Tab-separated table of C-alpha atoms in Angstrom:
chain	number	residue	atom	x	y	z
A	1	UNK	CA	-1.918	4.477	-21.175
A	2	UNK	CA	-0.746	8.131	-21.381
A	3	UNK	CA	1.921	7.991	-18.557
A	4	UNK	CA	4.417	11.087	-18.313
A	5	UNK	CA	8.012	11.526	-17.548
A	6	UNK	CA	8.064	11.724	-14.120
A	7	UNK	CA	11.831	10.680	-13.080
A	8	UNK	CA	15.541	11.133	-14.422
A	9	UNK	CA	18.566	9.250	-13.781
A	10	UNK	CA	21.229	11.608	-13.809
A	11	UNK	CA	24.856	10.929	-14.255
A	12	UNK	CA	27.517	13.843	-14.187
A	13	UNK	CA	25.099	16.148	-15.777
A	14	UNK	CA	23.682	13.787	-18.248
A	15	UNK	CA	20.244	12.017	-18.452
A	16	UNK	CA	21.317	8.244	-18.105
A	17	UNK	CA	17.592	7.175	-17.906
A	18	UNK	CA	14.134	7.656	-16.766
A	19	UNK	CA	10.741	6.587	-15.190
A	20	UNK	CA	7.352	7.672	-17.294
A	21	UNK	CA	4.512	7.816	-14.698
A	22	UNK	CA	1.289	8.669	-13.147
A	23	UNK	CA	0.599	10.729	-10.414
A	24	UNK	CA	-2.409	12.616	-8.562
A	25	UNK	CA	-3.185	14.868	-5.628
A	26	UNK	CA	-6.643	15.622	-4.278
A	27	UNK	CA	-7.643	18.644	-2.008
A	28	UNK	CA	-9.384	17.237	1.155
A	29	UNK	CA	-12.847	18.237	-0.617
A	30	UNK	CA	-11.861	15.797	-3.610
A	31	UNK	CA	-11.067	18.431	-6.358
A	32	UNK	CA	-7.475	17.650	-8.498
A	33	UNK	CA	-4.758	19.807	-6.534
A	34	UNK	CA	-2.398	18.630	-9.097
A	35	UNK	CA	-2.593	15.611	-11.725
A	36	UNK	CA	0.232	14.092	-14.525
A	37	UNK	CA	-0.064	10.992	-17.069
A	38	UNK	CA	-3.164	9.092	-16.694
A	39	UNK	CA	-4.494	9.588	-12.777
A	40	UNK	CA	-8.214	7.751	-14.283
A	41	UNK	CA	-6.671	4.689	-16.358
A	42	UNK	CA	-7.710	1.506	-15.306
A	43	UNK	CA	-4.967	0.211	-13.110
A	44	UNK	CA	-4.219	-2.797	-10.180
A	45	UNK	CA	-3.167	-1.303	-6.945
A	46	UNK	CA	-1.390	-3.972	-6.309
A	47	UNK	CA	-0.873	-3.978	-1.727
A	48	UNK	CA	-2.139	-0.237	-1.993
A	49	UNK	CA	-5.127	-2.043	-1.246
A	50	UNK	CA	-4.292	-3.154	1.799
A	51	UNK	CA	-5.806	-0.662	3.765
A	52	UNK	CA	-8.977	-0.878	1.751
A	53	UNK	CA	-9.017	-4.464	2.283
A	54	UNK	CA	-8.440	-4.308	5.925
A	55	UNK	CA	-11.376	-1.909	6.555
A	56	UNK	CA	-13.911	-3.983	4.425
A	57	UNK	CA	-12.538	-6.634	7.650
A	58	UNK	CA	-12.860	-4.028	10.064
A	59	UNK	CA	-16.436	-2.995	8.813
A	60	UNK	CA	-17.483	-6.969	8.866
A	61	UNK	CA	-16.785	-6.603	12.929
A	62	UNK	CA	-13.063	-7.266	12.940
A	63	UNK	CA	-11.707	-5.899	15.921
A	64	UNK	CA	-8.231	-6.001	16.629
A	65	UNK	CA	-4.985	-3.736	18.705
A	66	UNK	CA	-3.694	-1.479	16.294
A	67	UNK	CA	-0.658	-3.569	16.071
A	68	UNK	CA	-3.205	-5.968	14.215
A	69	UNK	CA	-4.958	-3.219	11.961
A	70	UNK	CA	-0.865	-2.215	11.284
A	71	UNK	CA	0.206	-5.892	10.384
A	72	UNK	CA	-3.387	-6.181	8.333
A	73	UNK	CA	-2.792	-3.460	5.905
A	74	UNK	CA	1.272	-4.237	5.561
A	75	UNK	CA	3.461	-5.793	3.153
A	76	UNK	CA	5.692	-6.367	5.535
A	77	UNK	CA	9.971	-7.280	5.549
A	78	UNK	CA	9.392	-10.399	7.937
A	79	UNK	CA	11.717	-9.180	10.335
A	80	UNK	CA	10.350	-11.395	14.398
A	81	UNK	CA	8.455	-8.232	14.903
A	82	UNK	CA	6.539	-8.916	11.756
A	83	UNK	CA	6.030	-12.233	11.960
A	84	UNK	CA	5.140	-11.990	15.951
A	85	UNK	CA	2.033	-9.545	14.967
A	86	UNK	CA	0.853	-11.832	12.210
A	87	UNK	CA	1.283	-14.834	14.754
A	88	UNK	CA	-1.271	-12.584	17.130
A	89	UNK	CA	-3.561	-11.689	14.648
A	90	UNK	CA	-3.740	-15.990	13.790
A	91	UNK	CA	-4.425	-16.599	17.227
A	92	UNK	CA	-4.940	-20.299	17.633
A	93	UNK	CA	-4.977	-21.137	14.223
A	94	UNK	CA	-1.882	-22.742	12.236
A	95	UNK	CA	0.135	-20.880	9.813
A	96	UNK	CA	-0.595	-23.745	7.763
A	97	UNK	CA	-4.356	-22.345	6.864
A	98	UNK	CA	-3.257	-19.034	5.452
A	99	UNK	CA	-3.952	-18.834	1.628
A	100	UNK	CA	-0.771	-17.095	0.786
A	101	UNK	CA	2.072	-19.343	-0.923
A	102	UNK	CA	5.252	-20.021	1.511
A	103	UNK	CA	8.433	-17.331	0.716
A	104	UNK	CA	11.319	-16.027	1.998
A	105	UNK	CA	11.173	-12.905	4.339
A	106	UNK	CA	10.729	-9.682	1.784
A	107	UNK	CA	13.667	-7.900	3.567
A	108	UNK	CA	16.978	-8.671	1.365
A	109	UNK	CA	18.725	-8.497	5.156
A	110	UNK	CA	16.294	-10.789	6.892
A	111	UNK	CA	15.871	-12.964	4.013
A	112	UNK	CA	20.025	-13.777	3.839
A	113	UNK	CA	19.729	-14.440	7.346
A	114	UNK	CA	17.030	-16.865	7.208
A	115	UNK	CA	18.654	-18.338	4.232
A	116	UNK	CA	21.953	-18.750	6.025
A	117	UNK	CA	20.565	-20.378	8.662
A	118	UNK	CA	19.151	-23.125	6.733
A	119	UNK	CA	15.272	-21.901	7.045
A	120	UNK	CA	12.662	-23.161	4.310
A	121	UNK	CA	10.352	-20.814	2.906
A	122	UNK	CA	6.991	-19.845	5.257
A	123	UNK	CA	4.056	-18.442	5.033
A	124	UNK	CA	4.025	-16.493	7.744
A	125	UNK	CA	6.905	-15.291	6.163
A	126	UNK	CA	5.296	-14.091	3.395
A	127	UNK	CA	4.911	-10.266	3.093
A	128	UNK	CA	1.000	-10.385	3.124
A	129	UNK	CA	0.864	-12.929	5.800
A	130	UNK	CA	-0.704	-10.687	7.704
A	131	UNK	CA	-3.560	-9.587	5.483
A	132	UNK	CA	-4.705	-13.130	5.267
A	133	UNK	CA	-4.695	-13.537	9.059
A	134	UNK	CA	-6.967	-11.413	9.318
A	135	UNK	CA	-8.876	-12.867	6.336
A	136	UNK	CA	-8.693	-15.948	8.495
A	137	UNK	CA	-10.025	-14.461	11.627
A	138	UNK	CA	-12.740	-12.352	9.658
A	139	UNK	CA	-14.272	-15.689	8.356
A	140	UNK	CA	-14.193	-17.349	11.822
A	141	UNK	CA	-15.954	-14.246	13.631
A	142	UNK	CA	-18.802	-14.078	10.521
A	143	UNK	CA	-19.086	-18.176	10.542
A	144	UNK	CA	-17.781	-18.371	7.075
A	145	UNK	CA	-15.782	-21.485	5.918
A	146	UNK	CA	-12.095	-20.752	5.539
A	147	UNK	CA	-11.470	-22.867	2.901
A	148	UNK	CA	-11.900	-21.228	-0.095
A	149	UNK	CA	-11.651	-17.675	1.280
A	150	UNK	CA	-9.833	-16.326	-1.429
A	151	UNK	CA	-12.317	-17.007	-3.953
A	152	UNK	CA	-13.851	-13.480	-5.483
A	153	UNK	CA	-17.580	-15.725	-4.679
A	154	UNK	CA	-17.056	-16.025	-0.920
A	155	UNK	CA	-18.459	-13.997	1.466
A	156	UNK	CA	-15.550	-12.624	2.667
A	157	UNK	CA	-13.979	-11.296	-1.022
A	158	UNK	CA	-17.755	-10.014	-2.119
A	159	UNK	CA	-17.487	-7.527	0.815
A	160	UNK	CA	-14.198	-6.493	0.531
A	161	UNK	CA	-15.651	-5.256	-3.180
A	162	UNK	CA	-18.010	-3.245	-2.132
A	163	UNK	CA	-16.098	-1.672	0.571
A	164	UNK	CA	-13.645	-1.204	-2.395
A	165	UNK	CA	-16.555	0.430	-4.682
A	166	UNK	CA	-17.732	2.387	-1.755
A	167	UNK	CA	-13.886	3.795	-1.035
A	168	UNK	CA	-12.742	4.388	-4.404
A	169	UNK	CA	-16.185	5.610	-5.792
A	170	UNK	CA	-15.612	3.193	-9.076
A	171	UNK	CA	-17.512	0.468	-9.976
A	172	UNK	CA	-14.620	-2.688	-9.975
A	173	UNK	CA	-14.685	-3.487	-13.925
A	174	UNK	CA	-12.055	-6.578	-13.480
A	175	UNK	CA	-10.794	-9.157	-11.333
A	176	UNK	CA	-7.262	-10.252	-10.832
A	177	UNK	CA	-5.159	-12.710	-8.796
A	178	UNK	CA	-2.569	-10.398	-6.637
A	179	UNK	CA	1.046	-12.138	-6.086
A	180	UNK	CA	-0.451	-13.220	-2.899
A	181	UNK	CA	-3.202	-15.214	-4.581
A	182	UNK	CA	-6.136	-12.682	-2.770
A	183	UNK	CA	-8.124	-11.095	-5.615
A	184	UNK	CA	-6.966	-7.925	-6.924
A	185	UNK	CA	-9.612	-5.600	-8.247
A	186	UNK	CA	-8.517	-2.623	-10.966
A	187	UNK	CA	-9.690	0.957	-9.774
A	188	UNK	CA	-7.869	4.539	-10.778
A	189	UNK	CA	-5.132	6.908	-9.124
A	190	UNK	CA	-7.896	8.979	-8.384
A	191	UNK	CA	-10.200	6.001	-7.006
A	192	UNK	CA	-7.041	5.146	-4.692
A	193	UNK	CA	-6.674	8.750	-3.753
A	194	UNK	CA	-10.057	9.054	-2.731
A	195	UNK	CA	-10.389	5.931	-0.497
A	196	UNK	CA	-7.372	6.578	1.497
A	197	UNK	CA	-8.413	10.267	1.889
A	198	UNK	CA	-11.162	8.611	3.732
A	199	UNK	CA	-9.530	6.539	5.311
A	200	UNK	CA	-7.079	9.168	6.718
A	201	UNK	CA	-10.249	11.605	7.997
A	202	UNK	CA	-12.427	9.201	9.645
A	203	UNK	CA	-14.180	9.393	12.759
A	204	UNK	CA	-12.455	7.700	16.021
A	205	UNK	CA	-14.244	4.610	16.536
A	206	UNK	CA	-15.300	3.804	13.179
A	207	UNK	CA	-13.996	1.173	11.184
A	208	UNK	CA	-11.829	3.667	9.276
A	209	UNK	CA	-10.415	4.998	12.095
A	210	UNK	CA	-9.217	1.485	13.402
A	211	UNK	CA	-7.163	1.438	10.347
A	212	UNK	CA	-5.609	4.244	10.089
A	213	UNK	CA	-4.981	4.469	13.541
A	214	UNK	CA	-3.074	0.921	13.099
A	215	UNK	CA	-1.235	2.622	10.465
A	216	UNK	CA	-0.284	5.836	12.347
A	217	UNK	CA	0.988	3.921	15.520
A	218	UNK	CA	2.957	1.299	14.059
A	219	UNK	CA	4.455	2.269	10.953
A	220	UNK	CA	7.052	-0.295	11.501
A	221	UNK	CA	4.623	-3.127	10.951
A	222	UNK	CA	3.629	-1.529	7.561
A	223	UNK	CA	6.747	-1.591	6.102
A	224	UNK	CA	10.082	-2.675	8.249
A	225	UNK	CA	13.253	-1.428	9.558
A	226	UNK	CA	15.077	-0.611	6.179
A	227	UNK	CA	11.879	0.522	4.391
A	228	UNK	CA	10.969	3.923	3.019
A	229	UNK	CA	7.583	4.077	3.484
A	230	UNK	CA	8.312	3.658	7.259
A	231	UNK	CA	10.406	6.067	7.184
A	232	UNK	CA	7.967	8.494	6.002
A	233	UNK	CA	5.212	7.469	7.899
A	234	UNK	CA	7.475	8.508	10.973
A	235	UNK	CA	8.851	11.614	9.720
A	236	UNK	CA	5.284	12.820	8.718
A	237	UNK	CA	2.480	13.090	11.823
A	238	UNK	CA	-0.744	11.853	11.323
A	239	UNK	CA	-0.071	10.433	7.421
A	240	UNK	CA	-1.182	7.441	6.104
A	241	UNK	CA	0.692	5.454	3.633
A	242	UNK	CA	1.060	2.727	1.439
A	243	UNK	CA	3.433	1.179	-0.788
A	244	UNK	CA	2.667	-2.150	-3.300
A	245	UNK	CA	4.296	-3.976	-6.136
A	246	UNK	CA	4.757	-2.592	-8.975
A	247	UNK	CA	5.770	1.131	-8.488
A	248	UNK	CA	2.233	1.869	-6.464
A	249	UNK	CA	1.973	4.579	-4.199
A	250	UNK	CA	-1.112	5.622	-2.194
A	251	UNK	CA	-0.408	8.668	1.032
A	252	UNK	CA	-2.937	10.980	3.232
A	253	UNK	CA	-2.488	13.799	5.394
A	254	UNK	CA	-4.994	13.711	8.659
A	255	UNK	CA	-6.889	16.987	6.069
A	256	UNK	CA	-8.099	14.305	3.476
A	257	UNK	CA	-5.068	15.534	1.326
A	258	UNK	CA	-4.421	12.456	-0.569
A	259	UNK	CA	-1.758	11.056	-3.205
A	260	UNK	CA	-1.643	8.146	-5.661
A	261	UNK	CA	1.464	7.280	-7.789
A	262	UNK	CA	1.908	5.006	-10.289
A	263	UNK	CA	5.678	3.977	-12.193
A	264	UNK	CA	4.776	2.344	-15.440
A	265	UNK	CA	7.612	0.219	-15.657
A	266	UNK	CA	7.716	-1.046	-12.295
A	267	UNK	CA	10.667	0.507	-11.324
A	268	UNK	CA	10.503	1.637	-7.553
A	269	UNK	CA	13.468	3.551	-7.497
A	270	UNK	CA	11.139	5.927	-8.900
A	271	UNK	CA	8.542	5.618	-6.644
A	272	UNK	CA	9.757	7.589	-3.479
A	273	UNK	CA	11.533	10.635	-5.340
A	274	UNK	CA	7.957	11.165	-6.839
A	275	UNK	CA	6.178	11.036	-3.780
A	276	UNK	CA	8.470	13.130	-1.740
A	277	UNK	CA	7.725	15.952	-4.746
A	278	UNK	CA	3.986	15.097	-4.368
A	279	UNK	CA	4.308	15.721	-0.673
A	280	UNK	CA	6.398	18.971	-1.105
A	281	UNK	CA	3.349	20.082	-3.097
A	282	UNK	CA	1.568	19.704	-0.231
A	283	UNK	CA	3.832	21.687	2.396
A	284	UNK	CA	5.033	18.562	3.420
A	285	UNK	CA	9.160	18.528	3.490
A	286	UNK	CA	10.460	14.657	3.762
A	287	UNK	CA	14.026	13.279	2.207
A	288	UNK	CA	13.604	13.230	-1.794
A	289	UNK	CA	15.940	9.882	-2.369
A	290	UNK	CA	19.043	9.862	-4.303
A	291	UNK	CA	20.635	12.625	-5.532
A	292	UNK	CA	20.701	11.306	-9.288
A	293	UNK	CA	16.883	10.732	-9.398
A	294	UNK	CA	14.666	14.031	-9.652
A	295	UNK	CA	11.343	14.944	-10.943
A	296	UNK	CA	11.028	16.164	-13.923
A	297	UNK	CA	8.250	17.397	-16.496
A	298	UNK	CA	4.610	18.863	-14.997
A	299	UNK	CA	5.559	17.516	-11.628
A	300	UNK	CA	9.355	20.099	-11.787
A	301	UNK	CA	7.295	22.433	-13.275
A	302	UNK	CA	4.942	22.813	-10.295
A	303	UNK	CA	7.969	22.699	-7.717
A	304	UNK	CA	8.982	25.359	-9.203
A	305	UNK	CA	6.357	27.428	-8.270
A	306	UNK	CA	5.758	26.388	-5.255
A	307	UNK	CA	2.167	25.233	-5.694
A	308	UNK	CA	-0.038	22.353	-7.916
């Protein structure tokens, strides 16, 4: 994969290290605004996908507060206010029928505490415990079985596809297991960008809308207290935006302006200084990171200038 140099760690002057990437920005009407490495390499989106996922559920007659849209499409730190909203979204069921394995809470802060106090792992825990709630809860309201839900041949994971195909506007060409043992299906930057440029314009009332509006009301249920893509779903109005494993990156202004990132080694230190540069491109003015990291390369280039 063609990746770029995106990122520099800088140390009194000197390059110490850096992050080779991928990154692209659409114009609401779906042209490139801007584009670096590979933006249309086969890729996992890793919990990018989230919101994807969660309006295949909404589209299948899912209807929840937008607390429960929020909680759907999070990876969340497992702070009580996480697990309280993936609690609600379980309803009457036990924590014991979600598909994801038992863990720690995701936030280093939360997860010490729970630690220190002697706490076993749990799956509502779990960062995507939400998600799979409302897997759980789709399959009741459609009468599927629950068992098996995770399985790409159930009901449930054949129309989160073709939502997925429909969003991204790319056939899914292969099938993964995600961390949180849902399927993971590979699509593009630019597939990514597309779907959550949709995602961000839609109508109110459609299924869309009921996840973006999730999004864009409790951005504290997407991420957590200490988490940087809260913090920039606050400081920007009306965005939508998603972090996931693996250096992902997917945002959207209420326009249809959309970005997708991708840090080929992983390293998500990178992750936020590129996106606040994407979002600059944009007009959009948020915190860039740590002084030591900065763009570099096509991405500097069009800083510079002011424009993609």
């Amino acid at each position: 994969m063609n990746h770029e140099l995106l990122v520099e760690l800088v140390r009194d002057g000197m390059v110490e290290g850096g992050h080779h990437g991928s990154v692209i920005v659409l114009a609401p009407d779906g042209t490139t605004l801007f584009d670096a490495g590979a933006p249309d390499a086969p890729m996992y989106p890793r919990s990018t996908a989230k919101p994807v996922q969660a309006t295949a559920m909404a589209r299948l007659g899912l209807r929840l507060p937008p607390a429960g849209f929020a909680i759907a499409a999070a990876s969340h730190s497992g702070e009580r206010m996480h697990l309280d909203a993936a609690a609600a979204v379980l309803g009457g069921r036990s924590p014991g029928e979600l598909g994801n394995p038992a863990d720690f809470p995701y936030d280093p802060v939360e997860r010490d505490a729970w630690v220190a106090a002697g706490r076993a792992p749990s799956k509502l825990a779990h960062n995507c415990s939400g998600k799979h709630a409302a897997m759980l809860a789709t399959c009741e309201l459609n009468g599927w079985a629950s068992e098996g839900y995770l399985d790409p041949a159930h009901p449930l994971q054949r129309a989160i596809a073709a939502t997925f195909e429909d969003l991204t506007g790319r056939a899914i060409d292969r099938v993964a297991v995600d961390g949180c043992g849902a399927p993971l299906f590979a699509t593009t930057l630019r597939g990514l960008a597309t779907a959550v440029s949709k995602i961000a314009t839609a109508a109110p009332g459609t299924p869309e809308h009921l996840v973006a509006d999730g999004i864009r009301r409790h951005p504290e249920l997407v991420g957590g207290s200490r988490r940087d893509v809260t913090a920039v779903l606050r400081a920007v109005p009306g965005l939508i935006a998603k972090d996931g494993f693996e250096a992902v990156q997917v945002a959207a202004l209420p326009d249809g302006t959309a970005i997708a990132i991708k840090i080929a080694d992983g390293g998500d230190r990178a992750r936020h200084p590129v996106l606040a540069a994407a979002l600059a491109l944009c007009g959009v003015r948020v915190p860039p990171g740590p002084e030591n990291l900065r763009v570099t390369g096509k991405l500097a280039e069009a800083l510079a200038v002011g424009r993609p």
